Short mmCIF file of C-alpha atoms and ligand atoms in Angstrom, two decimals:
data_model
loop_
_atom_site.label_atom_id
_atom_site.label_comp_id
_atom_site.label_asym_id
_atom_site.label_seq_id
_atom_site.Cartn_x
_atom_site.Cartn_y
_atom_site.Cartn_z
CA UNK L 1 -29.61 -42.85 59.22
CA UNK L 2 -30.09 -45.16 62.20
CA UNK L 3 -33.72 -45.83 63.08
CA UNK L 4 -33.17 -48.56 65.11
CA UNK L 5 -34.43 -48.95 68.72
CA UNK L 6 -33.82 -51.10 71.51
CA UNK L 7 -37.33 -51.91 73.75
CA UNK L 8 -36.18 -54.12 76.20
CA UNK L 9 -32.52 -53.21 77.39
CA UNK L 10 -32.55 -55.02 80.49
CA UNK L 11 -33.91 -58.18 78.95
CA UNK L 12 -31.38 -61.07 78.03
CA UNK L 13 -33.53 -61.76 74.81
CA UNK L 14 -33.95 -57.98 73.84
CA UNK L 15 -36.40 -56.37 71.41
CA UNK L 16 -34.28 -54.58 68.93
CA UNK L 17 -36.54 -53.16 66.24
CA UNK L 18 -34.88 -51.91 62.76
CA UNK L 19 -37.27 -48.86 62.84
CA UNK L 20 -39.78 -47.33 65.81
CA UNK L 21 -43.20 -47.96 63.70
CA UNK L 22 -45.33 -50.90 64.79
CA UNK L 23 -49.04 -51.56 64.09
CA UNK L 24 -51.36 -51.51 66.97
CA UNK L 25 -53.18 -54.64 68.32
CA UNK L 26 -56.57 -55.24 66.84
CA UNK L 27 -56.15 -53.36 63.93
CA UNK L 28 -53.59 -55.22 61.86
CA UNK L 29 -55.22 -59.10 62.33
CA UNK L 30 -52.28 -61.28 62.50
CA UNK L 31 -50.31 -59.55 60.01
CA UNK L 32 -50.74 -62.46 57.78
CA UNK L 33 -53.87 -60.56 56.23
CA UNK L 34 -51.63 -57.69 55.06
CA UNK L 35 -48.86 -59.55 53.36
CA UNK L 36 -50.28 -58.80 49.68
CA UNK L 37 -51.17 -55.22 50.45
CA UNK L 38 -48.19 -53.96 52.20
CA UNK L 39 -44.44 -54.73 52.49
CA UNK L 40 -44.92 -55.98 56.18
CA UNK L 41 -40.86 -56.69 56.64
CA UNK L 42 -40.36 -53.22 56.59
CA UNK L 43 -42.33 -52.39 59.88
CA UNK L 44 -40.48 -52.09 62.88
CA UNK L 45 -42.71 -54.66 64.63
CA UNK L 46 -46.23 -56.15 64.31
CA UNK L 47 -48.50 -56.61 67.38
CA UNK L 48 -51.39 -59.12 66.82
CA UNK L 49 -54.79 -59.24 67.72
CA UNK L 50 -55.57 -59.57 71.29
CA UNK L 51 -55.35 -63.45 72.45
CA UNK L 52 -57.28 -65.37 74.91
CA UNK L 53 -56.73 -68.81 76.42
CA UNK L 54 -59.94 -69.87 74.49
CA UNK L 55 -61.05 -68.77 71.18
CA UNK L 56 -63.83 -66.03 71.60
CA UNK L 57 -66.45 -65.14 68.87
CA UNK L 58 -66.57 -61.48 70.34
CA UNK L 59 -69.34 -58.81 71.29
CA UNK L 60 -73.03 -58.63 69.74
CA UNK L 61 -73.12 -56.28 66.50
CA UNK L 62 -72.96 -53.40 65.93
CA UNK L 63 -69.27 -53.57 66.99
CA UNK L 64 -67.84 -50.37 65.47
CA UNK L 65 -68.96 -46.95 64.98
CA UNK L 66 -67.64 -43.84 63.49
CA UNK L 67 -67.31 -40.78 65.37
CA UNK L 68 -65.90 -37.13 65.17
CA UNK L 69 -62.24 -37.96 64.23
CA UNK L 70 -62.28 -41.33 65.29
CA UNK L 71 -63.89 -44.53 65.84
CA UNK L 72 -65.78 -46.52 68.89
CA UNK L 73 -65.31 -50.29 69.18
CA UNK L 74 -66.43 -52.93 71.06
CA UNK L 75 -65.38 -55.93 69.17
CA UNK L 76 -64.57 -58.09 72.64
CA UNK L 77 -61.59 -59.80 71.56
CA UNK L 78 -62.87 -61.83 68.82
CA UNK L 79 -59.90 -64.43 68.35
CA UNK L 80 -58.46 -67.99 67.69
CA UNK L 81 -57.47 -68.68 71.15
CA UNK L 82 -53.85 -69.03 72.03
CA UNK L 83 -53.56 -72.62 70.84
CA UNK L 84 -54.57 -72.05 67.28
CA UNK L 85 -52.16 -68.95 67.47
CA UNK L 86 -49.26 -71.03 68.45
CA UNK L 87 -49.96 -74.19 65.94
CA UNK L 88 -51.17 -71.94 62.90
CA UNK L 89 -49.79 -68.40 63.08
CA UNK L 90 -46.33 -68.52 64.94
CA UNK L 91 -44.87 -71.03 62.17
CA UNK L 92 -45.37 -68.34 59.69
CA UNK L 93 -44.13 -65.73 61.79
CA UNK L 94 -41.01 -67.57 62.54
CA UNK L 95 -39.77 -67.00 58.90
CA UNK L 96 -40.38 -63.28 58.88
CA UNK L 97 -37.77 -60.65 59.30
CA UNK L 98 -40.48 -58.36 61.23
CA UNK L 99 -40.99 -59.26 65.07
CA UNK L 100 -44.30 -60.18 66.04
CA UNK L 101 -45.44 -59.57 69.36
CA UNK L 102 -48.30 -61.31 70.83
CA UNK L 103 -51.10 -59.23 72.87
CA UNK L 104 -52.77 -61.12 75.39
CA UNK L 105 -55.77 -60.48 77.70
CA UNK L 106 -57.37 -62.61 80.49
CA UNK L 107 -59.86 -62.74 83.11
CA UNK L 108 -57.77 -63.71 86.24
CA UNK L 109 -53.98 -63.20 86.90
CA UNK L 110 -53.32 -66.84 87.03
CA UNK L 111 -54.87 -67.04 83.28
CA UNK L 112 -52.44 -64.18 82.40
CA UNK L 113 -49.36 -66.16 83.84
CA UNK L 114 -50.65 -69.27 82.02
CA UNK L 115 -50.80 -67.34 78.56
CA UNK L 116 -47.39 -66.09 78.99
CA UNK L 117 -45.96 -69.53 79.84
CA UNK L 118 -47.43 -70.94 76.87
CA UNK L 119 -46.14 -68.32 74.57
CA UNK L 120 -42.18 -68.57 76.18
CA UNK L 121 -40.37 -70.91 73.80
CA UNK L 122 -42.56 -70.59 70.68
CA UNK L 123 -40.74 -69.83 67.64
CA UNK L 124 -41.78 -66.75 65.86
CA UNK L 125 -42.66 -64.71 68.75
CA UNK L 126 -40.59 -61.72 69.85
CA UNK L 127 -42.26 -60.60 72.75
CA UNK L 128 -45.51 -60.25 74.77
CA UNK L 129 -47.92 -57.34 75.10
CA UNK L 130 -49.92 -57.60 78.12
CA UNK L 131 -53.62 -55.64 77.78
CA UNK L 132 -54.73 -54.95 80.91
CA UNK L 133 -56.54 -51.67 79.51
CA UNK L 134 -59.47 -52.79 77.23
CA UNK L 135 -62.74 -51.26 78.20
CA UNK L 136 -64.89 -54.05 76.06
CA UNK L 137 -64.36 -57.18 78.40
CA UNK L 138 -66.54 -57.50 81.28
CA UNK L 139 -64.73 -58.87 84.52
CA UNK L 140 -61.05 -58.47 83.33
CA UNK L 141 -58.99 -56.53 80.91
CA UNK L 142 -59.14 -53.05 82.36
CA UNK L 143 -59.89 -53.73 85.61
CA UNK L 144 -56.57 -55.08 86.21
CA UNK L 145 -55.03 -51.55 84.78
CA UNK L 146 -57.30 -49.11 87.16
CA UNK L 147 -55.04 -49.70 90.30
CA UNK L 148 -51.17 -49.92 91.07
CA UNK L 149 -51.40 -53.09 92.88
CA UNK L 150 -53.53 -55.32 90.52
CA UNK L 151 -51.50 -53.76 87.33
CA UNK L 152 -48.44 -55.20 89.43
CA UNK L 153 -49.60 -58.41 90.13
CA UNK L 154 -50.59 -59.24 86.56
CA UNK L 155 -47.01 -58.02 85.27
CA UNK L 156 -45.20 -59.96 87.95
CA UNK L 157 -47.42 -63.10 87.07
CA UNK L 158 -46.36 -62.68 83.39
CA UNK L 159 -42.98 -61.91 84.34
CA UNK L 160 -42.37 -65.08 86.32
CA UNK L 161 -44.01 -66.94 83.58
CA UNK L 162 -41.58 -65.98 80.71
CA UNK L 163 -38.45 -64.60 79.65
CA UNK L 164 -39.83 -62.90 76.48
CA UNK L 165 -39.82 -58.96 76.59
CA UNK L 166 -42.85 -58.00 78.32
CA UNK L 167 -44.67 -54.84 77.46
CA UNK L 168 -47.59 -53.80 79.40
CA UNK L 169 -50.42 -51.53 77.63
CA UNK L 170 -52.00 -49.20 79.99
CA UNK L 171 -55.29 -47.52 80.01
CA UNK L 172 -56.23 -44.08 79.79
CA UNK L 173 -59.47 -44.38 81.95
CA UNK L 174 -57.76 -43.66 85.32
CA UNK L 175 -56.30 -40.55 86.83
CA UNK L 176 -53.74 -42.74 88.65
CA UNK L 177 -51.83 -43.50 85.44
CA UNK L 178 -48.02 -42.41 86.67
CA UNK L 179 -48.40 -44.55 89.65
CA UNK L 180 -49.71 -47.51 87.56
CA UNK L 181 -46.98 -47.18 85.32
CA UNK L 182 -44.19 -46.99 87.96
CA UNK L 183 -45.76 -50.21 89.69
CA UNK L 184 -45.68 -52.05 86.56
CA UNK L 185 -42.21 -50.97 85.97
CA UNK L 186 -41.20 -52.09 89.31
CA UNK L 187 -42.94 -55.51 88.81
CA UNK L 188 -40.54 -56.19 85.91
CA UNK L 189 -42.08 -54.91 82.58
CA UNK L 190 -39.42 -54.30 79.91
CA UNK L 191 -41.54 -51.54 78.37
CA UNK L 192 -44.91 -49.80 78.27
CA UNK L 193 -47.44 -49.00 75.48
CA UNK L 194 -49.66 -45.82 76.23
CA UNK L 195 -52.46 -46.03 75.51
CA UNK L 196 -55.65 -48.20 74.75
CA UNK L 197 -59.18 -46.68 73.90
CA UNK L 198 -60.93 -44.14 76.13
CA UNK L 199 -64.46 -45.65 77.27
CA UNK L 200 -67.18 -43.96 75.09
CA UNK L 201 -70.60 -44.20 73.67
CA UNK L 202 -72.97 -43.31 71.14
CA UNK L 203 -76.68 -43.01 70.60
CA UNK L 204 -79.05 -43.83 67.87
CA UNK L 205 -81.42 -40.86 68.42
CA UNK L 206 -84.08 -42.61 66.21
CA UNK L 207 -84.14 -45.96 67.66
CA UNK L 208 -83.50 -44.15 71.08
CA UNK L 209 -80.98 -46.81 71.89
CA UNK L 210 -77.09 -47.07 71.99
CA UNK L 211 -75.50 -47.78 68.77
CA UNK L 212 -73.15 -50.62 69.71
CA UNK L 213 -74.35 -53.81 70.83
CA UNK L 214 -72.16 -53.62 74.04
CA UNK L 215 -73.76 -50.25 74.88
CA UNK L 216 -70.26 -48.73 75.50
CA UNK L 217 -66.97 -49.12 73.55
CA UNK L 218 -63.29 -47.82 73.13
CA UNK L 219 -62.57 -44.56 71.18
CA UNK L 220 -59.53 -44.43 69.20
CA UNK L 221 -58.07 -42.52 66.20
CA UNK L 222 -57.06 -38.77 66.10
CA UNK L 223 -59.59 -37.44 68.63
CA UNK L 224 -57.48 -39.13 71.13
CA UNK L 225 -54.15 -37.98 70.12
CA UNK L 226 -53.92 -34.97 72.61
CA UNK L 227 -54.60 -37.24 75.51
CA UNK L 228 -52.29 -39.93 74.53
CA UNK L 229 -49.49 -37.59 74.01
CA UNK L 230 -50.03 -35.99 77.26
CA UNK L 231 -50.14 -39.38 79.15
CA UNK L 232 -46.92 -40.24 77.35
CA UNK L 233 -45.22 -36.98 78.55
CA UNK L 234 -46.46 -37.48 82.01
CA UNK L 235 -45.11 -41.17 82.27
CA UNK L 236 -41.80 -40.40 80.59
CA UNK L 237 -41.27 -38.07 83.55
CA UNK L 238 -41.86 -40.80 85.84
CA UNK L 239 -40.35 -44.30 84.71
CA UNK L 240 -36.98 -45.48 83.13
CA UNK L 241 -38.30 -48.10 80.82
CA UNK L 242 -38.98 -47.78 77.09
CA UNK L 243 -42.49 -46.38 76.40
CA UNK L 244 -44.41 -46.92 73.06
CA UNK L 245 -46.52 -44.20 72.17
CA UNK L 246 -50.24 -45.12 70.77
CA UNK L 247 -53.32 -42.86 70.01
CA UNK L 248 -54.34 -41.04 66.75
CA UNK L 249 -51.04 -41.30 65.26
CA UNK L 250 -51.60 -40.82 61.22
CA UNK L 251 -48.58 -38.95 59.92
CA UNK L 252 -44.93 -38.94 60.74
CA UNK L 253 -45.06 -35.84 62.48
CA UNK L 254 -47.66 -37.21 64.90
CA UNK L 255 -45.17 -39.99 65.70
CA UNK L 256 -42.29 -37.53 66.21
CA UNK L 257 -44.38 -35.48 68.67
CA UNK L 258 -44.67 -38.79 70.67
CA UNK L 259 -41.15 -39.32 70.52
CA UNK L 260 -40.20 -35.98 71.46
CA UNK L 261 -42.36 -36.09 74.48
CA UNK L 262 -40.67 -39.32 75.40
CA UNK L 263 -41.72 -42.57 73.46
CA UNK L 264 -38.99 -44.78 72.01
CA UNK L 265 -41.52 -46.15 69.51
CA UNK L 266 -45.08 -45.87 68.16
CA UNK L 267 -47.87 -47.91 67.05
CA UNK L 268 -50.59 -46.98 64.34
CA UNK L 269 -53.70 -48.25 64.83
CA UNK L 270 -57.23 -47.06 63.72
CA UNK L 271 -55.59 -45.10 60.79
CA UNK L 272 -54.89 -48.31 59.03
CA UNK L 273 -58.48 -48.83 58.41
CA UNK L 274 -58.70 -46.32 56.18
CA UNK L 275 -55.47 -46.47 54.67
CA UNK L 276 -53.23 -50.00 54.87
CA UNK L 277 -50.08 -48.51 54.17
CA UNK L 278 -50.63 -45.77 57.01
CA UNK L 279 -47.69 -47.44 59.36
CA UNK L 280 -45.15 -47.15 56.26
CA UNK L 281 -46.10 -43.69 55.40
CA UNK L 282 -45.67 -42.97 59.16
CA UNK L 283 -42.31 -44.50 58.97
CA UNK L 284 -41.58 -42.58 55.66
CA UNK L 285 -42.51 -39.34 57.48
CA UNK L 286 -40.21 -40.21 60.53
CA UNK L 287 -37.35 -40.52 58.00
CA UNK L 288 -38.28 -37.40 55.99
CA UNK L 289 -38.24 -35.28 59.22
CA UNK L 290 -34.93 -36.70 60.40
CA UNK L 291 -33.35 -36.11 56.90
CA UNK L 292 -34.47 -32.36 56.74
CA UNK L 293 -33.37 -31.83 60.37
CA UNK L 294 -29.61 -33.63 59.99
CA UNK L 295 -30.66 -35.82 62.55
CA UNK L 296 -28.73 -39.31 62.20
CA UNK L 297 -30.03 -41.29 65.16
CA UNK L 298 -33.55 -41.37 66.24
CA UNK L 299 -32.44 -42.10 69.64
CA UNK L 300 -31.31 -38.51 69.73
CA UNK L 301 -34.82 -36.97 69.59
CA UNK L 302 -36.44 -39.41 72.39
CA UNK L 303 -37.54 -37.08 74.93
CA UNK L 304 -36.30 -34.00 73.31
CA UNK L 305 -39.05 -31.70 74.36
CA UNK L 306 -37.72 -29.79 77.47
CA UNK L 307 -39.76 -29.98 80.60
C1 LIG P 1 -61.05 -52.41 66.10
C2 LIG P 1 -60.23 -52.23 67.22
C3 LIG P 1 -59.72 -53.53 67.84
C4 LIG P 1 -58.66 -53.34 68.68
N1 LIG P 1 -58.27 -54.46 69.52
C5 LIG P 1 -57.28 -54.60 70.57
C6 LIG P 1 -56.93 -55.77 70.90
O1 LIG P 1 -57.34 -56.62 70.71
N2 LIG P 1 -56.28 -55.62 72.19
C7 LIG P 1 -55.54 -54.16 72.58
O2 LIG P 1 -54.60 -54.16 73.35
N3 LIG P 1 -55.92 -52.98 71.98
C8 LIG P 1 -56.82 -53.10 71.12
N4 LIG P 1 -57.18 -52.08 70.20
C9 LIG P 1 -56.89 -50.77 70.62
C10 LIG P 1 -55.58 -50.30 69.77
O3 LIG P 1 -54.51 -51.32 69.67
C11 LIG P 1 -55.06 -48.87 70.01
O4 LIG P 1 -54.50 -49.01 71.18
C12 LIG P 1 -56.10 -47.83 70.01
O5 LIG P 1 -56.72 -47.97 68.99
C13 LIG P 1 -55.40 -46.28 69.81
O6 LIG P 1 -54.68 -46.16 68.76
P1 LIG P 1 -55.28 -45.61 67.54
O7 LIG P 1 -55.71 -44.42 67.71
O8 LIG P 1 -53.90 -45.34 66.53
O9 LIG P 1 -55.98 -46.69 66.76
C14 LIG P 1 -58.15 -52.26 69.35
C15 LIG P 1 -58.46 -50.80 68.33
C16 LIG P 1 -59.53 -50.92 67.56
C17 LIG P 1 -59.77 -49.51 67.08
#
């Protein structure tokens, strides 16, 4: 059975995964935290925690709250910063079989380009995922992902600064998703990740105040799966570049739905908090389905759902 997928077919460096299951940014640390728990080398790829130019301590507590079939988070990019990532994490990743993709976010277009340029020739980095979709960062993050023009400008700045495969991660918090996806593809993205979290909130009725220190947060988990699937479906009908489906994936069959809707790969996020093996369980579920259905190549079912 051939589970391999190429996520950057037009890029000279390419992004060939041995299987389509990746971990979602912010839910698997730097991968290093999981080496004693999970056989991480069996994963298709690891996307690391969102990385900024300078280290960040994140938003005020509380930063995470459980909701019906999901989680609201407002971490606010607590991270070690790009310099520490290059000197402390990348040398470890360079010895791994599993490719690591660095998720980046910034407050300005120039900063996005600067980050991409710093990562360009670092050993141990297989690609860049550009987050223009985070609802938890004021004056940046999601704002770039709300309009086709600004989304394309960020993509073009990153594209200019690096020859690494560039994946752009889009927000569901817009009605212009298909236009934005087309603009990002036109600006040189190799692939898209769909989707980041949906903006939401929760209220503590006894205290009569928002639960999250940041007031609002991003909703993830099974609650958002139908929305994510619909967006993958819509965008797959619009763009030619590979799509990575993300949002509420817990089982292999969830992943198969995304692949049939048009995704070439998937990311597992919130499910990892309840079960550190979730991504490998998703992989096993995909294998089992393909075996049952006598499908030899995963690529045979990408976009298999009739329009
Ligand atoms: C605690 C937490 C932290 C996250 N941090 C990031 C991040 O740093 N960068 C990013 O692009 N997405 C981040 N995300 C979004 C996830 O990568 C993913 O897009 C989203 O959670 C939907 O997938 P899921 O339902 O499988 O969790 C975060 C999600 C959670 C729950």
